[in-house]
PDB file of C-alpha atoms in Angstrom:
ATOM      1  CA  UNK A 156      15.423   0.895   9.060  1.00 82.00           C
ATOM      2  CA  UNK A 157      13.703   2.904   6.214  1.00 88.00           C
ATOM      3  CA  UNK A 158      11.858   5.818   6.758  1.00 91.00           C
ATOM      4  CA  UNK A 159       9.365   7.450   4.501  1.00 95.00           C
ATOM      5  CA  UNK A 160       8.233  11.201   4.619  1.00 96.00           C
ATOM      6  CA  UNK A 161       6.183  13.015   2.467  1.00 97.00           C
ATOM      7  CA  UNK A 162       5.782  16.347   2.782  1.00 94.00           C
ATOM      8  CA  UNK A 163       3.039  18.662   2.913  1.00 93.00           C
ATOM      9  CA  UNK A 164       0.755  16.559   5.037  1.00 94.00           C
ATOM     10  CA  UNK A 165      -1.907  18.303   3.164  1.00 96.00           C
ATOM     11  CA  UNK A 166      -2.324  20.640  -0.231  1.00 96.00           C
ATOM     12  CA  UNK A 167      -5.751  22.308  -1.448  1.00 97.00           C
ATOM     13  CA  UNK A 168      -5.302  24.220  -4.531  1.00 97.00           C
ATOM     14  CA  UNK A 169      -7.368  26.084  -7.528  1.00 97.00           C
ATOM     15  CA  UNK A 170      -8.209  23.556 -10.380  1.00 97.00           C
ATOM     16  CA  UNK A 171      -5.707  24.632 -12.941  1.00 97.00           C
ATOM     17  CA  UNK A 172      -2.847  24.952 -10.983  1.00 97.00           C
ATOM     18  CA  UNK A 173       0.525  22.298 -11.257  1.00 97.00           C
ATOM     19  CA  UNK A 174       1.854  21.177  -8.194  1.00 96.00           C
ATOM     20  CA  UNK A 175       4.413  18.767  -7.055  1.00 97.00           C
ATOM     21  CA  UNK A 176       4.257  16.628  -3.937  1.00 97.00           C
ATOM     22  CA  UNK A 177       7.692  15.151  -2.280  1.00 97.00           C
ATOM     23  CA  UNK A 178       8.823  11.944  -0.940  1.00 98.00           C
ATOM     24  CA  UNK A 179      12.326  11.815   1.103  1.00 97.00           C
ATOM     25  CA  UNK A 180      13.364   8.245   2.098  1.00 95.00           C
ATOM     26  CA  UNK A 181      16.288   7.899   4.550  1.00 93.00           C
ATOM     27  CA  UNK A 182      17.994   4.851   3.074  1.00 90.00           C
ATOM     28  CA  UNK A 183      18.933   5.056  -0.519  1.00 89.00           C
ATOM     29  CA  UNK A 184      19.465   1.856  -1.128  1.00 88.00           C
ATOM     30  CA  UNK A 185      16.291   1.193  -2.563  1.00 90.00           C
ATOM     31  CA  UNK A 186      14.917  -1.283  -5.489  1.00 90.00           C
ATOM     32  CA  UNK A 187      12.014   0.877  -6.361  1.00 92.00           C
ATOM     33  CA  UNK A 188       9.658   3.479  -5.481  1.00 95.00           C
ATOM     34  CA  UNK A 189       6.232   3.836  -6.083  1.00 95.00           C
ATOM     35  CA  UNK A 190       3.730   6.182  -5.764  1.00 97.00           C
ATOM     36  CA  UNK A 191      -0.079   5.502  -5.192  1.00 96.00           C
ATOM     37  CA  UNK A 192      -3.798   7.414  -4.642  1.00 96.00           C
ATOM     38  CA  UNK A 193      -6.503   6.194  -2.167  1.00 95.00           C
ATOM     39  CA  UNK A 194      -9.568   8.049  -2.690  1.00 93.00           C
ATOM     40  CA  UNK A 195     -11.671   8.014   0.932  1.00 87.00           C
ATOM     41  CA  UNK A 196     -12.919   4.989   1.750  1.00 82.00           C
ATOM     42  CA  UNK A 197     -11.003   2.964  -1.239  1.00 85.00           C
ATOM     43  CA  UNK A 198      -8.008   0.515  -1.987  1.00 87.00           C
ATOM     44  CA  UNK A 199      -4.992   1.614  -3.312  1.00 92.00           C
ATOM     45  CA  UNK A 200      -4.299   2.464  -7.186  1.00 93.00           C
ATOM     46  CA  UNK A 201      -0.854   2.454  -8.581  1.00 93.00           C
ATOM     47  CA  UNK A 202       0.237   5.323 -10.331  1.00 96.00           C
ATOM     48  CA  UNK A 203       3.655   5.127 -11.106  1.00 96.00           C
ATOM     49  CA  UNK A 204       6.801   2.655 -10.978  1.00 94.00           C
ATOM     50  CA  UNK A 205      10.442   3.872 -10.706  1.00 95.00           C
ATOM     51  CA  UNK A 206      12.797   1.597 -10.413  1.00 92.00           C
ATOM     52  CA  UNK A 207      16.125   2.814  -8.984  1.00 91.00           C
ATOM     53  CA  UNK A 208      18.301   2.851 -12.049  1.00 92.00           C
ATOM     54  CA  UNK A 209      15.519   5.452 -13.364  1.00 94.00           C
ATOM     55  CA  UNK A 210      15.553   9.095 -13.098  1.00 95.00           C
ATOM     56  CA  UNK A 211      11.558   9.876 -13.972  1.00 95.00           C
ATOM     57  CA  UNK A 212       8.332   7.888 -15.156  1.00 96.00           C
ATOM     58  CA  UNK A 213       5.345   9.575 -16.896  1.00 96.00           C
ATOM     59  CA  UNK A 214       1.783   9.091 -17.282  1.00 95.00           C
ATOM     60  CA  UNK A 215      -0.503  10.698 -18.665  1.00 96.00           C
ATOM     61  CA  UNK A 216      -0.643  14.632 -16.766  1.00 97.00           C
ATOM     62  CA  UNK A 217       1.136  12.761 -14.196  1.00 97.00           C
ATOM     63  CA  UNK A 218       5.593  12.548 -13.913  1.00 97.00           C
ATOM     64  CA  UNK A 219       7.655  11.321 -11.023  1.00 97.00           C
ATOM     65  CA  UNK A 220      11.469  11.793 -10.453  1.00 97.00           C
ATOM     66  CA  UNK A 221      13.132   9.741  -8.424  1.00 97.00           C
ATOM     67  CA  UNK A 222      16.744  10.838  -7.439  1.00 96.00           C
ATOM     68  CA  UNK A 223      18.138   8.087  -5.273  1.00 93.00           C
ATOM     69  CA  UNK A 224      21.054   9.401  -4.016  1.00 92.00           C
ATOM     70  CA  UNK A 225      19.798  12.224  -2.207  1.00 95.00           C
ATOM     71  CA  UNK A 226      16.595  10.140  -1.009  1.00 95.00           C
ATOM     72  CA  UNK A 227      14.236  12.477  -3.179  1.00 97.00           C
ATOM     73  CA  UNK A 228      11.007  11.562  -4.970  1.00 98.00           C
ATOM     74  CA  UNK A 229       8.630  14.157  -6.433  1.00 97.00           C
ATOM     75  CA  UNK A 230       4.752  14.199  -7.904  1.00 97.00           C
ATOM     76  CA  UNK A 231       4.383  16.275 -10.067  1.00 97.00           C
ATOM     77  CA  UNK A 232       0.553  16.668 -11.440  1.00 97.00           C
ATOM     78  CA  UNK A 233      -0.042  19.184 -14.375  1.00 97.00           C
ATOM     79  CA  UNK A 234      -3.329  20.899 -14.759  1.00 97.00           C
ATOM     80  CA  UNK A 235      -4.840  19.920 -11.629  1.00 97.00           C
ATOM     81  CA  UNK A 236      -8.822  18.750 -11.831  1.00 97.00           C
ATOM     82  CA  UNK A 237     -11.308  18.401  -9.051  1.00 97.00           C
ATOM     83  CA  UNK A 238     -11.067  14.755  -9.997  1.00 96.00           C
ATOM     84  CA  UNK A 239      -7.328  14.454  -8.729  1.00 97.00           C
ATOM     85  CA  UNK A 240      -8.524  15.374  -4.651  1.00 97.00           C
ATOM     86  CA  UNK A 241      -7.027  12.075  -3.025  1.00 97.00           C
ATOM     87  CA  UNK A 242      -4.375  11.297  -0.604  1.00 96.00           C
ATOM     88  CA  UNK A 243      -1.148  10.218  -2.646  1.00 98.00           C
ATOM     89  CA  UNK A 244       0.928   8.170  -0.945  1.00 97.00           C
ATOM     90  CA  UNK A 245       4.578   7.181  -1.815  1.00 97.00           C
ATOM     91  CA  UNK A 246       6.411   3.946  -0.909  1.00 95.00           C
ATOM     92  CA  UNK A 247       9.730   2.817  -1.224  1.00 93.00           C
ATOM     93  CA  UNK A 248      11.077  -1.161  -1.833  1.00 89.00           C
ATOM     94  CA  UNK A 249      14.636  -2.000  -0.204  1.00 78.00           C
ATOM     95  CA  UNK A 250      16.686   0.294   1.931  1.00 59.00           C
ATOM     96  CA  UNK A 251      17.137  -1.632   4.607  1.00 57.00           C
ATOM     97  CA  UNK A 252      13.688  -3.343   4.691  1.00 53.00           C
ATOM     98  CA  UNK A 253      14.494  -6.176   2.474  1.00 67.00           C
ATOM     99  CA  UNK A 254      11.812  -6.327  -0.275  1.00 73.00           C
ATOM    100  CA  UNK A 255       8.979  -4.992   1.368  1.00 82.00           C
ATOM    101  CA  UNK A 256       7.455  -1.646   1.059  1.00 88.00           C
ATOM    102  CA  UNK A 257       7.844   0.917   3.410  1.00 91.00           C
ATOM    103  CA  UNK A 258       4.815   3.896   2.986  1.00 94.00           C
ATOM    104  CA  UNK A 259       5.186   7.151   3.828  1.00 95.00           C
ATOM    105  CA  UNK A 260       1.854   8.623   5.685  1.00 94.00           C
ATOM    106  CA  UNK A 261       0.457  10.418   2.568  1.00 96.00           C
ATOM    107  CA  UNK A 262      -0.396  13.841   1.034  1.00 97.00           C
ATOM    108  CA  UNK A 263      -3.894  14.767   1.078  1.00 96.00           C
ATOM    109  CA  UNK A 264      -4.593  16.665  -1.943  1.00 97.00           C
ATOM    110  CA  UNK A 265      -7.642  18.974  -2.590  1.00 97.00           C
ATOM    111  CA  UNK A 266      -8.171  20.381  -5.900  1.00 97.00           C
ATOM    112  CA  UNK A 267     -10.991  23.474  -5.738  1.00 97.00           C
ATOM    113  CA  UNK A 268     -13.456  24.075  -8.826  1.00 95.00           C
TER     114      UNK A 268
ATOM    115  CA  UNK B 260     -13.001  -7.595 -13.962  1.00 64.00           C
ATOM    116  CA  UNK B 261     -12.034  -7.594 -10.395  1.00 70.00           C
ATOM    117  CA  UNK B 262      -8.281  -7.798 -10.114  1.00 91.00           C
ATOM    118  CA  UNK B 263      -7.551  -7.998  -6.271  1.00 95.00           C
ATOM    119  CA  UNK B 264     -11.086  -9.096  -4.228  1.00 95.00           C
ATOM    120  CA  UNK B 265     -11.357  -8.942  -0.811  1.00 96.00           C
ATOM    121  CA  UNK B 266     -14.177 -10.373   1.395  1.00 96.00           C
ATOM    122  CA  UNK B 267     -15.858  -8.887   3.395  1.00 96.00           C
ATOM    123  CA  UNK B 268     -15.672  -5.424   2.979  1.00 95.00           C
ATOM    124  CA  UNK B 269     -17.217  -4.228   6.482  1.00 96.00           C
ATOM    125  CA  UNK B 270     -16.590  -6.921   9.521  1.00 97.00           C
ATOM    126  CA  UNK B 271     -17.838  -5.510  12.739  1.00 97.00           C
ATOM    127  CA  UNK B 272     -17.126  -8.014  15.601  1.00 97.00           C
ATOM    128  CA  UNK B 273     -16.919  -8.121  19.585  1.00 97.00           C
ATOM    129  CA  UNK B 274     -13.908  -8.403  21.435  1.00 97.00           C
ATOM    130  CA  UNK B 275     -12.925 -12.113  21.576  1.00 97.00           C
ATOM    131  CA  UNK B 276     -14.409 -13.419  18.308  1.00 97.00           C
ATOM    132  CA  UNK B 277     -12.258 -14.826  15.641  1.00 97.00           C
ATOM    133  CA  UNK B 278     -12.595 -13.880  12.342  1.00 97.00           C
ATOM    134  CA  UNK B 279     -11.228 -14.356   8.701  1.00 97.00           C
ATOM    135  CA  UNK B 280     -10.591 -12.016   5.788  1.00 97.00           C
ATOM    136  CA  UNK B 281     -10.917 -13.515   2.428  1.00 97.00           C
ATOM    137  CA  UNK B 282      -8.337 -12.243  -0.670  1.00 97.00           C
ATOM    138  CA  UNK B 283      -8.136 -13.079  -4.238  1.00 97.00           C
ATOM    139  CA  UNK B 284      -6.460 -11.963  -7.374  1.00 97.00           C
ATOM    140  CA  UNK B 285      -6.834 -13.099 -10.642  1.00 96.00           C
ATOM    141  CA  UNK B 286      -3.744 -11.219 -11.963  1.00 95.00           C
ATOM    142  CA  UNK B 287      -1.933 -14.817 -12.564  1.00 94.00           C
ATOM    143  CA  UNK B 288       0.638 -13.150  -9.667  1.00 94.00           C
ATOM    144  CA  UNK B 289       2.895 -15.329  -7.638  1.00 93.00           C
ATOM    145  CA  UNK B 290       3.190 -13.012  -4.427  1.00 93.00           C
ATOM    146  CA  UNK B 291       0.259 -11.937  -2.187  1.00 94.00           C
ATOM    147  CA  UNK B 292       0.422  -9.248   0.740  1.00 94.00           C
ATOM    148  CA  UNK B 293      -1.240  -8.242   4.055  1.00 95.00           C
ATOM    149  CA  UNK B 294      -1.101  -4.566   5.309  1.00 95.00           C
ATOM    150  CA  UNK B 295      -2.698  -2.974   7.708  1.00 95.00           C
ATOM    151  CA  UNK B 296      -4.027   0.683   7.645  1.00 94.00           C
ATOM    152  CA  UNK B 297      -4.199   2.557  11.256  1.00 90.00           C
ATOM    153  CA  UNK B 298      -6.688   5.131  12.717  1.00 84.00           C
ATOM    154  CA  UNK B 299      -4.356   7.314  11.355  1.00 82.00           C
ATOM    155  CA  UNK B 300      -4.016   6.295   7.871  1.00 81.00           C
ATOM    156  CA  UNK B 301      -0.358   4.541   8.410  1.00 87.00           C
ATOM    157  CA  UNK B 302      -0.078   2.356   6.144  1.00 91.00           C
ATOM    158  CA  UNK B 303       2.575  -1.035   7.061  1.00 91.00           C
ATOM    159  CA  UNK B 304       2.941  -4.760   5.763  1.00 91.00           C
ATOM    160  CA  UNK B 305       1.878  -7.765   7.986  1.00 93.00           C
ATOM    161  CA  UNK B 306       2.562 -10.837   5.933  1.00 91.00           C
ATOM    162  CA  UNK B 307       3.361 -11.379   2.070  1.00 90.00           C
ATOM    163  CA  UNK B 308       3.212 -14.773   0.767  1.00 90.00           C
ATOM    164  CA  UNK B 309       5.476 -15.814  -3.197  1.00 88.00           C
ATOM    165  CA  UNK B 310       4.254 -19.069  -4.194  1.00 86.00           C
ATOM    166  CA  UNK B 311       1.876 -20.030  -1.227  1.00 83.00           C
ATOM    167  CA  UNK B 312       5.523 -19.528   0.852  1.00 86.00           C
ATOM    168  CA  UNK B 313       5.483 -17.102   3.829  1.00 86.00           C
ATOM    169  CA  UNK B 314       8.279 -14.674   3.201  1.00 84.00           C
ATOM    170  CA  UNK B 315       7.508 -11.581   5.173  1.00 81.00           C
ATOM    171  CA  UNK B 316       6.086 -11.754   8.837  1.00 81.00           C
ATOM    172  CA  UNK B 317       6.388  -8.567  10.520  1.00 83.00           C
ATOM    173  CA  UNK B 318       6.195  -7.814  14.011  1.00 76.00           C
ATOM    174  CA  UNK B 319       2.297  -9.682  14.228  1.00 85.00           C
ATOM    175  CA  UNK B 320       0.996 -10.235  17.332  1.00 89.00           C
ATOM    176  CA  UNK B 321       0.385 -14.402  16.701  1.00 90.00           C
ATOM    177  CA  UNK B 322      -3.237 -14.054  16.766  1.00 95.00           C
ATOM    178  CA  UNK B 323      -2.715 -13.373  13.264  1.00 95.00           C
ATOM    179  CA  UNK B 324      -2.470 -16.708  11.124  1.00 93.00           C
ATOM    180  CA  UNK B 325      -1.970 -15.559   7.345  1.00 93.00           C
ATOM    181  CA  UNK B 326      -2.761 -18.656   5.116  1.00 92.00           C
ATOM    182  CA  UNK B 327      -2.474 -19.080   1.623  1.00 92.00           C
ATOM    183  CA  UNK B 328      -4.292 -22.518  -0.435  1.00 91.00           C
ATOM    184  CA  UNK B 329      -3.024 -21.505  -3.463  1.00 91.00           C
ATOM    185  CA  UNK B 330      -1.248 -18.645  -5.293  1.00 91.00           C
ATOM    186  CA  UNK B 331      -4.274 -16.957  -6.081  1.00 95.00           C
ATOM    187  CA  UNK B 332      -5.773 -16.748  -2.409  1.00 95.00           C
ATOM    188  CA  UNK B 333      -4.397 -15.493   0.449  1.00 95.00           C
ATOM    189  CA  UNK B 334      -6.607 -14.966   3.550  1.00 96.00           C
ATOM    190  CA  UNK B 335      -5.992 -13.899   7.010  1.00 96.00           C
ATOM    191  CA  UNK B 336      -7.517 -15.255  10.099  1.00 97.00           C
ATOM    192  CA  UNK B 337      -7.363 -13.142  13.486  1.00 96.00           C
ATOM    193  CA  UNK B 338      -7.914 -14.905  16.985  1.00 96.00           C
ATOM    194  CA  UNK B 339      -9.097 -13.897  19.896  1.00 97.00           C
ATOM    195  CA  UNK B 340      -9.586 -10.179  18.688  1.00 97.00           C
ATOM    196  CA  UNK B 341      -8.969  -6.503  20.456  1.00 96.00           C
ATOM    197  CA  UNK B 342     -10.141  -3.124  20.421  1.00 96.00           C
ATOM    198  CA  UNK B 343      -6.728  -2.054  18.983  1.00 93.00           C
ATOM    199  CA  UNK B 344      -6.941  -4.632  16.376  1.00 95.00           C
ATOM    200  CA  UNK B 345      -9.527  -2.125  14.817  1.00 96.00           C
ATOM    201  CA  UNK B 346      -8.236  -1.074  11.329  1.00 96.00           C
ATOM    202  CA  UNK B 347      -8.426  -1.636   7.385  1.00 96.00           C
ATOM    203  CA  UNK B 348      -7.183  -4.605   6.095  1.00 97.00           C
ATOM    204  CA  UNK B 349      -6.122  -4.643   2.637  1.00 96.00           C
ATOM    205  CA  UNK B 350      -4.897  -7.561   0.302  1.00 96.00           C
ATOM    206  CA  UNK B 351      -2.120  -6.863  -2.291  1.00 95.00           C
ATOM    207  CA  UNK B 352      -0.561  -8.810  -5.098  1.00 95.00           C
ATOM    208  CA  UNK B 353       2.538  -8.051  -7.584  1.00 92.00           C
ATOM    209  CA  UNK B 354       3.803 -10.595 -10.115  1.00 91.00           C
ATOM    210  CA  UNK B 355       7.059 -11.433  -8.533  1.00 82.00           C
ATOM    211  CA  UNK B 356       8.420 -10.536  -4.897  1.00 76.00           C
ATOM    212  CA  UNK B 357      10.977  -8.204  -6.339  1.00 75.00           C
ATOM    213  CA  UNK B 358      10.908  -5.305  -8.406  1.00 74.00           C
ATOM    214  CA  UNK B 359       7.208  -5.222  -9.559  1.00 83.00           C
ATOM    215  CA  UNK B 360       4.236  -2.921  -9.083  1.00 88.00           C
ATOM    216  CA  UNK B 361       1.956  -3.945  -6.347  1.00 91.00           C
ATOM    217  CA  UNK B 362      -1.875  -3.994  -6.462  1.00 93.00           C
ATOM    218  CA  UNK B 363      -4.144  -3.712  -3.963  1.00 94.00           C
ATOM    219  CA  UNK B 364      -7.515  -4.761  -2.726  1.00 94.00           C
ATOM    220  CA  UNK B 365     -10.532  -2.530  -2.036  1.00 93.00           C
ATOM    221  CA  UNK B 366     -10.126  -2.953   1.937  1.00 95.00           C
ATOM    222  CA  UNK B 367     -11.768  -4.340   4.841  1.00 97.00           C
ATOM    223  CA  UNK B 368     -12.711  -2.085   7.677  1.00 96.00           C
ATOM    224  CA  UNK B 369     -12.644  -4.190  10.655  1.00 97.00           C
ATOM    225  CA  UNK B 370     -14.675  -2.522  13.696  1.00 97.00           C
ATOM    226  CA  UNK B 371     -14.095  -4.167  17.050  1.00 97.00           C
ATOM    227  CA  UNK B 372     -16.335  -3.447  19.771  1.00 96.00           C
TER     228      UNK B 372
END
């Protein structure tokens, strides 16, 4: 069965600052991983896609890494803004859970003026 | 443009009552999803239809009925409903079962009391 951590729990840091948020899954078998934000009170948005023959995917100030083997994904966020506070949660496809996506419980990110 | 809908966004119910959740995409996608989000934010998949055909059914209490009238709809009717059943509800879609990004619905808090 595939597990999904994501570690901290929580991060509050000065606007400015880069920081990278982690994602171990126990089963690397896996068809995908993806990493999302949920603002409070909101749906899900998609941020990134990396499928397992990838190494990274970038967007924008955003760039995840994905190395399958080990069961390691990483966030990382340059330049942080006020505007990236969320909870960022990362999910993985396969691994033991067929197609499905398995979440992990989420970082919740605070980004200080 | 809306691309995942979900109706209605607040239900607050009594214990007993049956009620529906209503989800549409217009994203032209041929798979459609169920999660459910817990009191403490764990996110994990109910049901997820490809092509109006149910190919993920989780471990659902079968008070649950998932039912989909087309590919672009995919509601979720709940019997006979509990406290614990208490939660957010959101839809999802993704073009294909396998490999794709996966977008989600705004949410619907469900309140039991």
């Amino acid at each position: 069965k595939q597990e999904v951590t994501q570690i901290p729990a929580a991060l509050s840091v000065p606007e400015g600052e880069n920081l990278v948020l982690n994602c171990s899954f126990t089963d690397s078998a896996i068809y995908n991983l993806q990493w999302f934000r949920q603002d409070p009170g909101k749906g899900l948005t998609s941020l990134l896609l990396i499928q397992s023959s990838q190494r990274e995917q970038t967007s924008g100030r955003l760039n995840a890494s994905l190395d399958k083997s080990s069961g390691r994904s990483t966030l990382y966020i340059a330049a942080s803004q006020p505007g990236d506070s969320a909870t960022y949660l990362c999910a993985v496809s396969g691994g033991g859970s067929n197609y499905k996506l398995t979440f992990g419980k989420g970082t919740l990110l605070t980004v200080n003026p | 443009d809306t691309a995942v809908s979900q109706t209605p966004k607040y239900l607050v119910t009594q214990m007993g009552n049956d009620k529906s959740i209503k989800c549409e995409q217009n994203l032209g996608h041929d798979t459609m999803y169920w999660y459910k989000q817990d009191s403490k934010k764990f996110l994990k998949i109910m049901f997820s239809y490809n092509n109006k055909e149910l190919i993920i059914n989780e471990t659902v209490p079968n008070r649950f009925s998932p039912k989909s009238p087309d590919k672009a709809h995919l509601n979720l009717h709940i019997n006979s409903l509990e406290l614990g059943d208490s939660a957010v509800y959101f839809c999802a879609s993704s073009p294909e079962w396998v490999g794709y990004e996966q977008y989600f619905g705004p949410g619907t808090r469900l309140t039991v009391t």
